Coordinates of C-alpha atoms and ligand atoms in Angstrom, one line a residue:
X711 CA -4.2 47.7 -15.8
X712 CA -7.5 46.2 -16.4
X713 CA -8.9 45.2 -19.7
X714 CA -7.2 43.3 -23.1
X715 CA -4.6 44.9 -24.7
X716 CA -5.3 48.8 -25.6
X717 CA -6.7 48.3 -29.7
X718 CA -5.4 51.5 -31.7
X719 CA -7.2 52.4 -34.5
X720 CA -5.0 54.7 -35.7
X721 CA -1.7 52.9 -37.4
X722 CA 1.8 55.0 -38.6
X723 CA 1.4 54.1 -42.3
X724 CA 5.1 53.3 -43.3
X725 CA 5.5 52.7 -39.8
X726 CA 8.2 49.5 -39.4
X727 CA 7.9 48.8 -43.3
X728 CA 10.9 48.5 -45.1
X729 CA 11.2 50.2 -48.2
X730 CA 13.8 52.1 -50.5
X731 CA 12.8 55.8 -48.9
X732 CA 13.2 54.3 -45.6
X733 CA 17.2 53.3 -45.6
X734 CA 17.6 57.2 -47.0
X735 CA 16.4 58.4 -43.4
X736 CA 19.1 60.2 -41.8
X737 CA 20.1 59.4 -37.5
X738 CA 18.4 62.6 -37.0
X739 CA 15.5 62.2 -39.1
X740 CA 14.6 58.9 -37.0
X741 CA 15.5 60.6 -34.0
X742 CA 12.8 63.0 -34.7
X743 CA 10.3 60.7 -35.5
X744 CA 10.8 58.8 -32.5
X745 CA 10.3 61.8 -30.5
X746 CA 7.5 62.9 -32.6
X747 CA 5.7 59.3 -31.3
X748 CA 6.3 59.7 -27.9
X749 CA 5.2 63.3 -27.6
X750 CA 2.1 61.8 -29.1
X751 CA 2.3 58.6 -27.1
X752 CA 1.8 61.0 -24.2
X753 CA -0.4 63.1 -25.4
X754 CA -2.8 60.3 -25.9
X755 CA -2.0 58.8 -22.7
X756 CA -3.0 62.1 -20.8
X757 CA -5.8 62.6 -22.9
X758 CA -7.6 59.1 -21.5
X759 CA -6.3 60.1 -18.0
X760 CA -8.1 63.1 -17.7
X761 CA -11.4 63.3 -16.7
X762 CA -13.7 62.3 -19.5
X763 CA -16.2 64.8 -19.4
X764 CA -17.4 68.6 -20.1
X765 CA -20.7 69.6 -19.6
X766 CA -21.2 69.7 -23.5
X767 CA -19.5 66.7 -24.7
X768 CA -21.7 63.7 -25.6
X769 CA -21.1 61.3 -23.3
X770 CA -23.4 58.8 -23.7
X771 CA -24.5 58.1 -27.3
X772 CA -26.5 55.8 -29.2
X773 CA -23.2 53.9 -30.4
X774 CA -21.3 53.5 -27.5
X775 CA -23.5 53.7 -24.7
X776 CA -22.7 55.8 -21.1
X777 CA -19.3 56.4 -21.3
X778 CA -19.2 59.6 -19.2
X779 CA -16.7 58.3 -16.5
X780 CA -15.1 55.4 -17.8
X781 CA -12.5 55.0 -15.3
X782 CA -15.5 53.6 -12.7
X783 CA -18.4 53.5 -14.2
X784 CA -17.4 50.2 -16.1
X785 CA -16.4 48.9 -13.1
X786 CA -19.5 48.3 -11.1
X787 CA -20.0 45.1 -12.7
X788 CA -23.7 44.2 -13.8
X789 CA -24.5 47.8 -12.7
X790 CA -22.7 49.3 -14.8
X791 CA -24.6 51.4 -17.6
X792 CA -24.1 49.8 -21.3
X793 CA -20.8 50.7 -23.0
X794 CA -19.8 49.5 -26.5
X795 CA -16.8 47.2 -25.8
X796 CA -15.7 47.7 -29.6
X797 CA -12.3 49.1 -28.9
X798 CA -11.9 45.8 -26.4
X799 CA -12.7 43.8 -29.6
X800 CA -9.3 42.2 -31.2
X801 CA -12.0 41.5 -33.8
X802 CA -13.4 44.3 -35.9
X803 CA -17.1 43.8 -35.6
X804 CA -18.1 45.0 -38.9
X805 CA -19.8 43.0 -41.1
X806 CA -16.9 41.1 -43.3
X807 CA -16.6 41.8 -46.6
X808 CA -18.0 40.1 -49.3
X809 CA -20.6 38.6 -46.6
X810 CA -24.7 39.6 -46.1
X811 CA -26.5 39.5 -42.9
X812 CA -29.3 36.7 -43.0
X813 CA -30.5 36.1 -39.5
X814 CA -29.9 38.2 -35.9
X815 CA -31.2 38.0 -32.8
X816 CA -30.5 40.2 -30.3
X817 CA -31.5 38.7 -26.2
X818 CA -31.2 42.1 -24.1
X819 CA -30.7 42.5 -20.8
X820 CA -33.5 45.9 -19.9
X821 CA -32.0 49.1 -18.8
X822 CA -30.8 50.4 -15.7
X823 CA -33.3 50.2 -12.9
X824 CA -33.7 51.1 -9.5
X825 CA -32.4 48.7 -6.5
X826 CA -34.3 45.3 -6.4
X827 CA -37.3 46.1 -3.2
X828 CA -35.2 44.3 -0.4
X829 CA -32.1 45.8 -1.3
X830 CA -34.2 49.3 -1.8
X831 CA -35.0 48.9 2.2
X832 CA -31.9 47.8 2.8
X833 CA -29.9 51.1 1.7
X834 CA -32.4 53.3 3.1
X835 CA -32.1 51.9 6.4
X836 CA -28.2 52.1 6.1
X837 CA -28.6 55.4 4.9
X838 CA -30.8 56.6 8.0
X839 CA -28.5 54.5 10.4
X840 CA -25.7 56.7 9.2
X841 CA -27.0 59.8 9.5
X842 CA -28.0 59.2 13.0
X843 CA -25.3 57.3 14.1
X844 CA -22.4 59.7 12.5
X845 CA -21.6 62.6 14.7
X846 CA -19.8 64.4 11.7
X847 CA -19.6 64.8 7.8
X848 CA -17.4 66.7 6.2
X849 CA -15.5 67.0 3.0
X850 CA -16.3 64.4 0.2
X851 CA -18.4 63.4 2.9
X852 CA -20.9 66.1 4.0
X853 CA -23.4 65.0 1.4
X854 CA -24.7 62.2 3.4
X855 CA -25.8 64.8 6.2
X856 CA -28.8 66.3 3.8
X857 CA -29.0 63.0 1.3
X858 CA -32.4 61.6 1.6
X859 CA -32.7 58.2 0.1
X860 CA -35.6 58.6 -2.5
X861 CA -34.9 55.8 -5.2
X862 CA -38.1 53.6 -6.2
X863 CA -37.3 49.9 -6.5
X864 CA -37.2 47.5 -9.1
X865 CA -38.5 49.6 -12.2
X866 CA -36.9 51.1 -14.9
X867 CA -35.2 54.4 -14.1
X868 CA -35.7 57.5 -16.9
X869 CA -32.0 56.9 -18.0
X870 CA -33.1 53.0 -18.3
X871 CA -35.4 53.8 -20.5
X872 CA -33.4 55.9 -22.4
X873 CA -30.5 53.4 -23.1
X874 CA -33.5 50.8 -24.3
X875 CA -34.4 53.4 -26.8
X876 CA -30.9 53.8 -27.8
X877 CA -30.8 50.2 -28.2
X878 CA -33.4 49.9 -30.2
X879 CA -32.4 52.4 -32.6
X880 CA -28.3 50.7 -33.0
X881 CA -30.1 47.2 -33.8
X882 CA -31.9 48.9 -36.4
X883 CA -28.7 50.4 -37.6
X884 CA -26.9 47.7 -37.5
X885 CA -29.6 45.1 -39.1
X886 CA -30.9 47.9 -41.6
X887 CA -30.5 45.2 -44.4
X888 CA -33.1 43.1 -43.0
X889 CA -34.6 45.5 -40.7
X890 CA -36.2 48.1 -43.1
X891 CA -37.8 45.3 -44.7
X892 CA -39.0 42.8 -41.6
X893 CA -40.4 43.3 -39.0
X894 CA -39.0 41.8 -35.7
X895 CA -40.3 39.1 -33.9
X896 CA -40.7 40.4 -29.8
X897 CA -40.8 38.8 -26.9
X898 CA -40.1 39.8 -23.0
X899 CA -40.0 38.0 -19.6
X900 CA -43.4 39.2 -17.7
X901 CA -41.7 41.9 -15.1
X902 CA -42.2 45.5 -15.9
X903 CA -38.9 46.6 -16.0
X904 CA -38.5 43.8 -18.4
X905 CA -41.9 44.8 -20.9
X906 CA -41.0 48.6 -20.5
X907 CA -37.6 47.5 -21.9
X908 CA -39.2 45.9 -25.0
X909 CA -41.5 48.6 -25.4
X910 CA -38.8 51.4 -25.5
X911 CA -36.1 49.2 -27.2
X912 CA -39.5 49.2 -29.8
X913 CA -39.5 52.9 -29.8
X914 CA -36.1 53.5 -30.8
X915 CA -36.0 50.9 -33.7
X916 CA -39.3 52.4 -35.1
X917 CA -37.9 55.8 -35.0
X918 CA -35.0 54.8 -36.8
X919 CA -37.0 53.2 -39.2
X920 CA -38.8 56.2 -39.9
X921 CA -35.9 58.4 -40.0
X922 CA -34.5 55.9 -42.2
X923 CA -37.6 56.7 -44.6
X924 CA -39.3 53.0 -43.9
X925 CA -42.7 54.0 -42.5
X926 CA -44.4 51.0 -44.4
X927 CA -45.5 47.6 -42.9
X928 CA -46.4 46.4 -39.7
X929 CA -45.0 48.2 -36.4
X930 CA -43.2 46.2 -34.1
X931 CA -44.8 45.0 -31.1
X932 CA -44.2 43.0 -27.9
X933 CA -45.4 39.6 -29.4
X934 CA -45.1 37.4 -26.0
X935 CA -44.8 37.9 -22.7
X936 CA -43.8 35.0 -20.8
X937 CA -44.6 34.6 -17.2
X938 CA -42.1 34.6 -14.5
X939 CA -43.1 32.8 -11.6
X940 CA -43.3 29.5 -9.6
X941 CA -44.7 26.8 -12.1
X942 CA -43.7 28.5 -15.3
X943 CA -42.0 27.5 -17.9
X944 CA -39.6 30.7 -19.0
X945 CA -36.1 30.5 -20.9
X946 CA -36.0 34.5 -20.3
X947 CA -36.4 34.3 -17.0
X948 CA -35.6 30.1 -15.5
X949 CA -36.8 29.6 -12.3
X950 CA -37.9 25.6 -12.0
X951 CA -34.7 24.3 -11.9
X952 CA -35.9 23.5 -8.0
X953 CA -32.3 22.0 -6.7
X954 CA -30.5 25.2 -8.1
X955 CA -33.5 27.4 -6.0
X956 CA -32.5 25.7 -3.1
X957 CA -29.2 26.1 -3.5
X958 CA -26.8 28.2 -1.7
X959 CA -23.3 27.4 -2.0
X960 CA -22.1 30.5 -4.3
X961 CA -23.5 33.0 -1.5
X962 CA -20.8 31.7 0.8
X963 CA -17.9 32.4 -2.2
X964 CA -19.4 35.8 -2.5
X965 CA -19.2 36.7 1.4
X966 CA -15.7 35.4 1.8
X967 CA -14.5 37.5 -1.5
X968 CA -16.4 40.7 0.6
X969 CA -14.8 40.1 3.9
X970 CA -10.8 39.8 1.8
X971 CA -11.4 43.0 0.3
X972 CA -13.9 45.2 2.6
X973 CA -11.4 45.9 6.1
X974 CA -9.1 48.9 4.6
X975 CA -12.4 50.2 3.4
X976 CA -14.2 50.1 6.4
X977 CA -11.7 51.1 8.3
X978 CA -11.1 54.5 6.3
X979 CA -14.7 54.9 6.1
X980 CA -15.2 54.5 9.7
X981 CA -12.4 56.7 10.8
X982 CA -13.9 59.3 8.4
X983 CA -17.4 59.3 9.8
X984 CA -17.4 59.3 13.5
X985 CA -19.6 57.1 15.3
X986 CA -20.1 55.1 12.0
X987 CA -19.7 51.3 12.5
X988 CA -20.4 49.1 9.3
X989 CA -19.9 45.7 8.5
X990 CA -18.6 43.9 4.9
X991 CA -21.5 43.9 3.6
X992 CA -22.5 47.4 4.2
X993 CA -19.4 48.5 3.0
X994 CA -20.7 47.3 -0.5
X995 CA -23.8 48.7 0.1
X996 CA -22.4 52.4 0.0
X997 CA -20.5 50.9 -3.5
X998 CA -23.9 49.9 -4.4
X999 CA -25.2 53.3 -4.1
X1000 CA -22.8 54.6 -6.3
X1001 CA -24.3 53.2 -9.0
X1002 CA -27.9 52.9 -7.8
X1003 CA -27.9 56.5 -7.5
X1004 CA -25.9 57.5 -10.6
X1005 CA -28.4 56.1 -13.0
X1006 CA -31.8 57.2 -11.0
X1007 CA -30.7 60.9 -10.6
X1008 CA -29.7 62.1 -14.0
X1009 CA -31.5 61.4 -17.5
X1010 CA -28.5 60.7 -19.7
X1011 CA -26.3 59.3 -16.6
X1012 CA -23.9 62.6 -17.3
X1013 CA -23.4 63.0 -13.6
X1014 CA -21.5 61.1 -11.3
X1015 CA -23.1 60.3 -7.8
X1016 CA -21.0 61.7 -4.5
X1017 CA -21.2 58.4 -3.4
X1018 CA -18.9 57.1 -6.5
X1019 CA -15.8 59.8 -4.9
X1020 CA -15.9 57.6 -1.7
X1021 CA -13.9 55.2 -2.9
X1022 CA -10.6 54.7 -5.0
X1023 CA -10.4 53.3 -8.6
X1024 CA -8.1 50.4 -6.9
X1025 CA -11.6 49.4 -4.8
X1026 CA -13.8 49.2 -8.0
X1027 CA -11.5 46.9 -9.4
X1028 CA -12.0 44.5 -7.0
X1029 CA -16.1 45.8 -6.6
X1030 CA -16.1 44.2 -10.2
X1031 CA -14.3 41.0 -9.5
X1032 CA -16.6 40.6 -6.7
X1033 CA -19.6 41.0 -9.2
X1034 CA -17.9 38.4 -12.0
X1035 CA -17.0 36.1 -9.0
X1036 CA -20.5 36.1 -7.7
X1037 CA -21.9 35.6 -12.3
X1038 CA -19.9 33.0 -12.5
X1039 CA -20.3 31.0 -9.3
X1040 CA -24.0 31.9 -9.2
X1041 CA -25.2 31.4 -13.0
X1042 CA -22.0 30.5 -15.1
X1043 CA -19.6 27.4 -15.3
X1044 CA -19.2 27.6 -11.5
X1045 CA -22.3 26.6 -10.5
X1046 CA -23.3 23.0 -10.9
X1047 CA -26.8 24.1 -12.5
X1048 CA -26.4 27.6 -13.5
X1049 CA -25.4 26.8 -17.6
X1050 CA -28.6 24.0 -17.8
X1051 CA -30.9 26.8 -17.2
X1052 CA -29.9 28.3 -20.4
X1053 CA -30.1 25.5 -22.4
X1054 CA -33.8 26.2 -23.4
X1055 CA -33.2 29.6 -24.9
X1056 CA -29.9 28.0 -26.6
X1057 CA -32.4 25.4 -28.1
X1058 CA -34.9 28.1 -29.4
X1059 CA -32.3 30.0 -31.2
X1060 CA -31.4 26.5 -32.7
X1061 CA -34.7 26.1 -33.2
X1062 CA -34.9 29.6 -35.1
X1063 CA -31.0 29.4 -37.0
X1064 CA -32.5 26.3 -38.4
X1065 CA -36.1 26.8 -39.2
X1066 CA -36.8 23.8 -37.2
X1067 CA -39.1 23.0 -34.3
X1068 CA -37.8 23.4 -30.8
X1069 CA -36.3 20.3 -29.5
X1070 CA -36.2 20.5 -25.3
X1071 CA -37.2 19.6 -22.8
X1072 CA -35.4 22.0 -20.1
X1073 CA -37.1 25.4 -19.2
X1074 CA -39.5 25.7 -22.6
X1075 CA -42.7 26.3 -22.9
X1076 CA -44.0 23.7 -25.4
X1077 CA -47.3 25.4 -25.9
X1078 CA -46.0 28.4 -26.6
X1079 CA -43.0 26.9 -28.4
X1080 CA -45.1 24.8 -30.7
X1081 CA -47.5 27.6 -32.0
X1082 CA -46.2 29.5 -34.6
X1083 CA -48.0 32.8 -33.6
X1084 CA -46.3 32.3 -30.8
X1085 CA -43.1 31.0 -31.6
X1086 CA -42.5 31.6 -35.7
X1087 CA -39.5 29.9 -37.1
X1088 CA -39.6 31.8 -40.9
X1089 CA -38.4 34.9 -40.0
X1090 CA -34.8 36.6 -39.6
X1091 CA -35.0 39.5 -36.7
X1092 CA -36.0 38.5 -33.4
X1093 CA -35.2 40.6 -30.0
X1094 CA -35.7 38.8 -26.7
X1095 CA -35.7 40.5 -23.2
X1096 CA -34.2 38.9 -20.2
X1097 CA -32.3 39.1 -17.1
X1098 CA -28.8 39.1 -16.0
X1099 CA -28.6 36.2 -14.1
X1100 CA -30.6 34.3 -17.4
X1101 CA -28.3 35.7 -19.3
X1102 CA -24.9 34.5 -17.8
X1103 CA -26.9 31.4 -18.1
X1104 CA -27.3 31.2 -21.4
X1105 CA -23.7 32.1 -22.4
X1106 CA -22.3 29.6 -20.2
X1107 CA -25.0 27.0 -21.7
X1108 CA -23.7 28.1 -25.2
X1109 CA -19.8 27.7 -24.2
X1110 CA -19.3 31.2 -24.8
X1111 CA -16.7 31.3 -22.4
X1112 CA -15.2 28.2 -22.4
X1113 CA -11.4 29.3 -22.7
X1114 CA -12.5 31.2 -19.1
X1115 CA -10.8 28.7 -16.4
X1116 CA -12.3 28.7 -13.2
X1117 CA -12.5 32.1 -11.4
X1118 CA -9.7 32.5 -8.3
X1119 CA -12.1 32.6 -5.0
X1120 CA -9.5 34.8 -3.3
X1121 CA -7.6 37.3 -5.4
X1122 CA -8.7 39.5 -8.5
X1123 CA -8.3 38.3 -11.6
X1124 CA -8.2 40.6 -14.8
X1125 CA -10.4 41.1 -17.6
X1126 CA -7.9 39.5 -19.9
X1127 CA -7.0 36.7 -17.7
X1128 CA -10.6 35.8 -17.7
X1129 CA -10.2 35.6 -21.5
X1130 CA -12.6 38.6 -21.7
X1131 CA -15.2 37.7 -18.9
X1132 CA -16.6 40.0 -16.6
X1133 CA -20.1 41.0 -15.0
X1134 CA -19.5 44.5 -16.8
X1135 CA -18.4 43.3 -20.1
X1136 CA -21.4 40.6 -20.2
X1137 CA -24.2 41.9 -18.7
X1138 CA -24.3 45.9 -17.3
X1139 CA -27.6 47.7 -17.1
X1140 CA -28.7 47.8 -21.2
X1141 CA -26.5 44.9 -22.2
X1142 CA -27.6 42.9 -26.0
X1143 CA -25.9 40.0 -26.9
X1144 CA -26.3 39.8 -30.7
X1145 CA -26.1 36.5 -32.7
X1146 CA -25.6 37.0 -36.4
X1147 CA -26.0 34.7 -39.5
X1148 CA -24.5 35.8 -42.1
X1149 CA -23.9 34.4 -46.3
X1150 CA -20.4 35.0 -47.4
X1151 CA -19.0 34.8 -51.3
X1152 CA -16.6 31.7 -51.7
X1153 CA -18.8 29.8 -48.7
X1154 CA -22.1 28.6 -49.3
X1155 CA -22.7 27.4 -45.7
X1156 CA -24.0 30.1 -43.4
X1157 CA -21.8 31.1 -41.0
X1158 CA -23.0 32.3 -37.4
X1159 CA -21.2 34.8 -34.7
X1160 CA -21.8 36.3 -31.2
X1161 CA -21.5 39.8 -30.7
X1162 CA -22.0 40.7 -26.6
X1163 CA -21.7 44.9 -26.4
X1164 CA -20.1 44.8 -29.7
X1165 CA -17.4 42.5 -28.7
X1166 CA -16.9 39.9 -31.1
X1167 CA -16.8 36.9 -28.7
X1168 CA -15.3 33.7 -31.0
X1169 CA -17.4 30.3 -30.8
X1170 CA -15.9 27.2 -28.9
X1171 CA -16.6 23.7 -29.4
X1172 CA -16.3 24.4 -33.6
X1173 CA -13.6 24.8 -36.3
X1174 CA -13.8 28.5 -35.4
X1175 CA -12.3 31.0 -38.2
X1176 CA -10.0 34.3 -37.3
X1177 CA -13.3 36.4 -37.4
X1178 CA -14.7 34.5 -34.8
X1179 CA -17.4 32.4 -37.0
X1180 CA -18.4 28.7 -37.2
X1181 CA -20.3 27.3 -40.0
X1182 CA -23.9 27.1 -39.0
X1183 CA -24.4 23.5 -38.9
X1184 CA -20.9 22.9 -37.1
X1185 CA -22.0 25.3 -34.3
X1186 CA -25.0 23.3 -33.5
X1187 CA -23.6 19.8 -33.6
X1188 CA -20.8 21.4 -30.9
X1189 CA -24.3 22.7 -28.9
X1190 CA -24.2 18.8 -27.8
X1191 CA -24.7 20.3 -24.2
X1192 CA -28.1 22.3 -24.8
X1193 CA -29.0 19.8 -27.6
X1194 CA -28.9 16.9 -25.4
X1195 CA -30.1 18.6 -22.1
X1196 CA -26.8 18.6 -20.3
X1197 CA -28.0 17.8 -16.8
X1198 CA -30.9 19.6 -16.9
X1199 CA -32.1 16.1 -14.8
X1200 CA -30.5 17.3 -12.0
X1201 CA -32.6 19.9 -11.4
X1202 CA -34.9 17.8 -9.8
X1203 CA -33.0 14.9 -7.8
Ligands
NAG934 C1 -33.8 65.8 3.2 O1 -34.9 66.0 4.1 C2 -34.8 67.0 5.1 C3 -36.0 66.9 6.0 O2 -37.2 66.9 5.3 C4 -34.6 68.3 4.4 O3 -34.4 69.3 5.4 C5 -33.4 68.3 3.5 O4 -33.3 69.5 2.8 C6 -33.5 67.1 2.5 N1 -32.3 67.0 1.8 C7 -32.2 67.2 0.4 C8 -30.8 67.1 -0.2 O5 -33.1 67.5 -0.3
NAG935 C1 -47.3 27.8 -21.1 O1 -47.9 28.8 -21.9 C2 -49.3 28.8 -21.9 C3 -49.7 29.8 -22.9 O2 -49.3 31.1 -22.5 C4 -49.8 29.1 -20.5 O3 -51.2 29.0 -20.4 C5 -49.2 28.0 -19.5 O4 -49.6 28.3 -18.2 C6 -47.7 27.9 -19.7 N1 -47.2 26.8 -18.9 C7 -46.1 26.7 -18.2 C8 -45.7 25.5 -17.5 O5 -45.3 27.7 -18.2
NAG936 C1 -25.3 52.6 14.8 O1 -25.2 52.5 16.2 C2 -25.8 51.3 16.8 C3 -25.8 51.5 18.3 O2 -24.5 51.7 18.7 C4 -25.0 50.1 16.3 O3 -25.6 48.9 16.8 C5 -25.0 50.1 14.8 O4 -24.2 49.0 14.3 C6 -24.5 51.4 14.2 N1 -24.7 51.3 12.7 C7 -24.0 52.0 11.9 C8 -24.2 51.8 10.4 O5 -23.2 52.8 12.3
NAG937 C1 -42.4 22.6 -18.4 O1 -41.1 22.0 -18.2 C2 -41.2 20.7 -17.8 C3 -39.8 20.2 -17.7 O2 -39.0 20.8 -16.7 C4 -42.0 19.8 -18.7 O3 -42.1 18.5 -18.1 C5 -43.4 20.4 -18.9 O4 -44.0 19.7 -19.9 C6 -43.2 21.8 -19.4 N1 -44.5 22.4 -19.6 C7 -44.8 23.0 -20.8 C8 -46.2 23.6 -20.9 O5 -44.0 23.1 -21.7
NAG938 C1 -18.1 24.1 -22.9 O1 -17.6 23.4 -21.8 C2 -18.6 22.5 -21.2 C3 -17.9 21.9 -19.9 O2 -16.8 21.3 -20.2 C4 -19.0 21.4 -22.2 O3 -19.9 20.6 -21.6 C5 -19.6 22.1 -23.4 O4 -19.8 21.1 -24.4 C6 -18.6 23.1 -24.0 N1 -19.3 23.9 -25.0 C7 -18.8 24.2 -26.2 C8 -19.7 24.9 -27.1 O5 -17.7 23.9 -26.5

């Protein structure tokens, strides 16, 4: 099974406590109990077996994101739609007693979009090469005779949009303390999927706020929009690290993972379509689709695509190892340069934990860093809109994952043995990481935590505490890596 350990809510009070009623209980009366459990035991375990969804059960809420069909859609690693990883959290991710929110920042991936424009050309020529080639299409196949690949390419989709409104609205919910009161500081990498992202995630925080019966003050607004480009400067979106642009080495990782687990799965797909011949790659292609074509066809991502049913649950578990192997050899600790290109975002948000001026020299912009009507370092709420791949760069530049040991190249690794990594679990379509400040009684050192899809994700390189937390100042001075640049030098040797 995939995942941490299952997290139950739901605890037997009395249940293994020793007390004077308990000696009283009779052989029988344990006997009954014990079958009581296991009738509900099963119960519960059939319940998550069964197909997840009726046409009018919510299935994809503000809360807990598209959880319609759990049992693949969170495996399709960074396409996967947004789902709260709470449950997956072995640490509650409320706010801890006693303690007040002072500071959070959420850096958000934007929603789910359409395939990137070369790999939009790509599947439609797959797609047409099929239905020519293939002489027959029947069963969970006859789909493909009529489908006509319509998807746009690198946009937003309407469900996108949709989970950046829902976003919106949960950071409001979650931050209401501060949020009714400030208004956020916004800023968004310069593609429009990115700036649409803002604009809606914008949307659903203001009508939250209303609902919430906070009309007054300013209305939140994309502040910044930072180039992407050759020649800029862009910690939302790093692309002047010129070595790492160069580089290719993680490519190679990526196609001998695809050609270990593709050949059962072309075979069967072959011998099911006739006069179809396809290769690895194409083979992930069609996986591709599943998800490509999920989350541009329906609104609230409630319906499954038919390409999803052409393959087993066994093959998206290792479809999302492929996705974390190619993270993490791509962007993450893997790849010589892919943590130094998040060191200027982890300097900003040292910059802003600490009300100090931004000290780098990485991927920053120091003209718009050093402005504060462009970079403001007294206020509490800030949202930031990114990319995947600057994403995984960031939390590897942070150390997020540093109890993750280096990803096997040729066999799957679980969730849990990848202490909690995972393409999915760190950055599916909609995906916030949220870093929190927060006062406590008894401490009068702020404490900071990361929260990535309401996973509570506990700090290395400090004395961390069982909730996850370091104290503010030890956090940064473990940082060394971003603080000092890490080899940021290298970029350019
Ligand atoms: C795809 O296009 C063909 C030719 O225009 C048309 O006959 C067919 O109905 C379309 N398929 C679907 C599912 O709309
Ligand atoms: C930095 O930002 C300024 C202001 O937006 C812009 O004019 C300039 O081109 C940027 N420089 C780089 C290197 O990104
Ligand atoms: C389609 O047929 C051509 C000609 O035999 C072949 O070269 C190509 O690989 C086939 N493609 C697929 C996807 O079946
Ligand atoms: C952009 O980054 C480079 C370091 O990679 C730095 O030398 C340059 O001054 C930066 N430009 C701006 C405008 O911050
Ligand atoms: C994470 O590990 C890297 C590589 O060993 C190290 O440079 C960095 O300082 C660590 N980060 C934290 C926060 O512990």
């Amino acid at each position: 099974m995939r995942g941490l350990s299952p997290h139950y809510k739901n605890e037997y009070p009395g249940w293994g406590r020793r007390g004077p009623g308990r000696s009283r209980l009779t052989f029988f009366s344990i006997m009954a109990l014990m079958m009581l459990l296991l009738t509900i035991i099963h119960l519960l375990s059939s319940v998550s077996a069964a197909p997840p969804v009726r046409q009018n059960q919510p299935c994809n809420s503000i809360d807990n994101g598209y959880q319609c069909f759990t049992q693949v859609s969170q495996l399709w690693g960074q396409y996967s739609p947004y789902f709260s990883l709470e449950r997956e959290s072995t640490i509650s991710l409320d706010v801890p007693s006693g303690c007040e929110i002072t500071f959070a920042q959420v850096l958000s991936r934007h929603g789910s979009r359409y395939p990137t424009e070369s790999k939009s050309v790509a599947y439609a020529k797959l797609i047409k090469v099929i239905k020519s080639n293939g002489t027959s299409f029947t069963g969970k196949y006859a789909f493909l005779k009529s489908y006509n690949y319509t998807l746009g390419a690198d946009d937003l989709t309407t469900f996108g949009e949709k989970q950046m409104i829902d976003s919106g609205a949960k950071f409001y919910s979650r931050y209401k303390a501060l949020a009714k009161k400030i208004t956020p500081f916004i800023r968004a990498s310069g593609s429009d999927r990115v700036i649409v992202s803002a604009e809606k995630f914008i949307e659903g925080f203001q009508s939250a706020k209303r609902g919430d019966g906070h009309s007054r003050g300013d209305a939140a607004t994309v502040n910044v929009v930072i180039p992407e480009g050759d020649g800029f400067n862009n910690t939302l979106d790093s692309g002047t690290c010129t070595v790492f642009e160069n580089d290719d080495t993680s490519s190679a990782i990526k196609d001998n993972f695809i050609a270990l687990i593709t050949p059962p799965i072309r075979k069967r797909l072959e011998a099911d379509l006739p006069g179809v011949k396809l290769t690895g790659s194409q083979v992930i292609y069609l996986m591709d689709m599943c998800s490509f074509d999920t989350v541009a066809t329906t609104t609230d991502g409630s319906e499954l695509s038919p390409f999803c049913n052409l393959f087993s649950e066994a093959e998206w578990v290792q479809y999302d190892y492929l996705q974390s192997l190619d993270k993490y050899y791509g962007h993450g600790a893997g790849s010589s340069l892919g943590p130094a290109q998040g060191i200027g975002f982890t300097n900003e948000l040292i910059a802003r934990l600490t009300q100090s001026s931004v000290h780098d020299h990485t991927n920053t912009n120091q003209t718009l860093d050093s402005n504060p009507a462009t970079f403001p370092l007294d206020t509490t709420l800030y949202a930031d809109f990114s990319h995947d791949n600057n994403m995984i760069s960031v939390f590897f530049a942070m150390g997020l994952y540093n109890g993750t040991v280096p990803l096997s190249k040729n066999s799957v690794e679980s969730i849990a043995e990848m202490d909690g990594y995972a393409a999915s679990w760190a950055v599916p379509f909609g995906a916030r990481a949220y870093f929190e400040m927060m006062q406590c009684r008894h401490e009068h050192k702020p404490l900071v935590r990361v929260l990535i899809n309401d996973r509570v994700v506990p700090l290395h390189g400090c004395d961390v505490d069982q909730l996850g937390r370091c104290k503010l100042d030890d956090w940064v001075r473990g940082l060394s890596f971003a603080r000092s640049g890490g080899n940021w030098k290298s970029c350019f040797a």
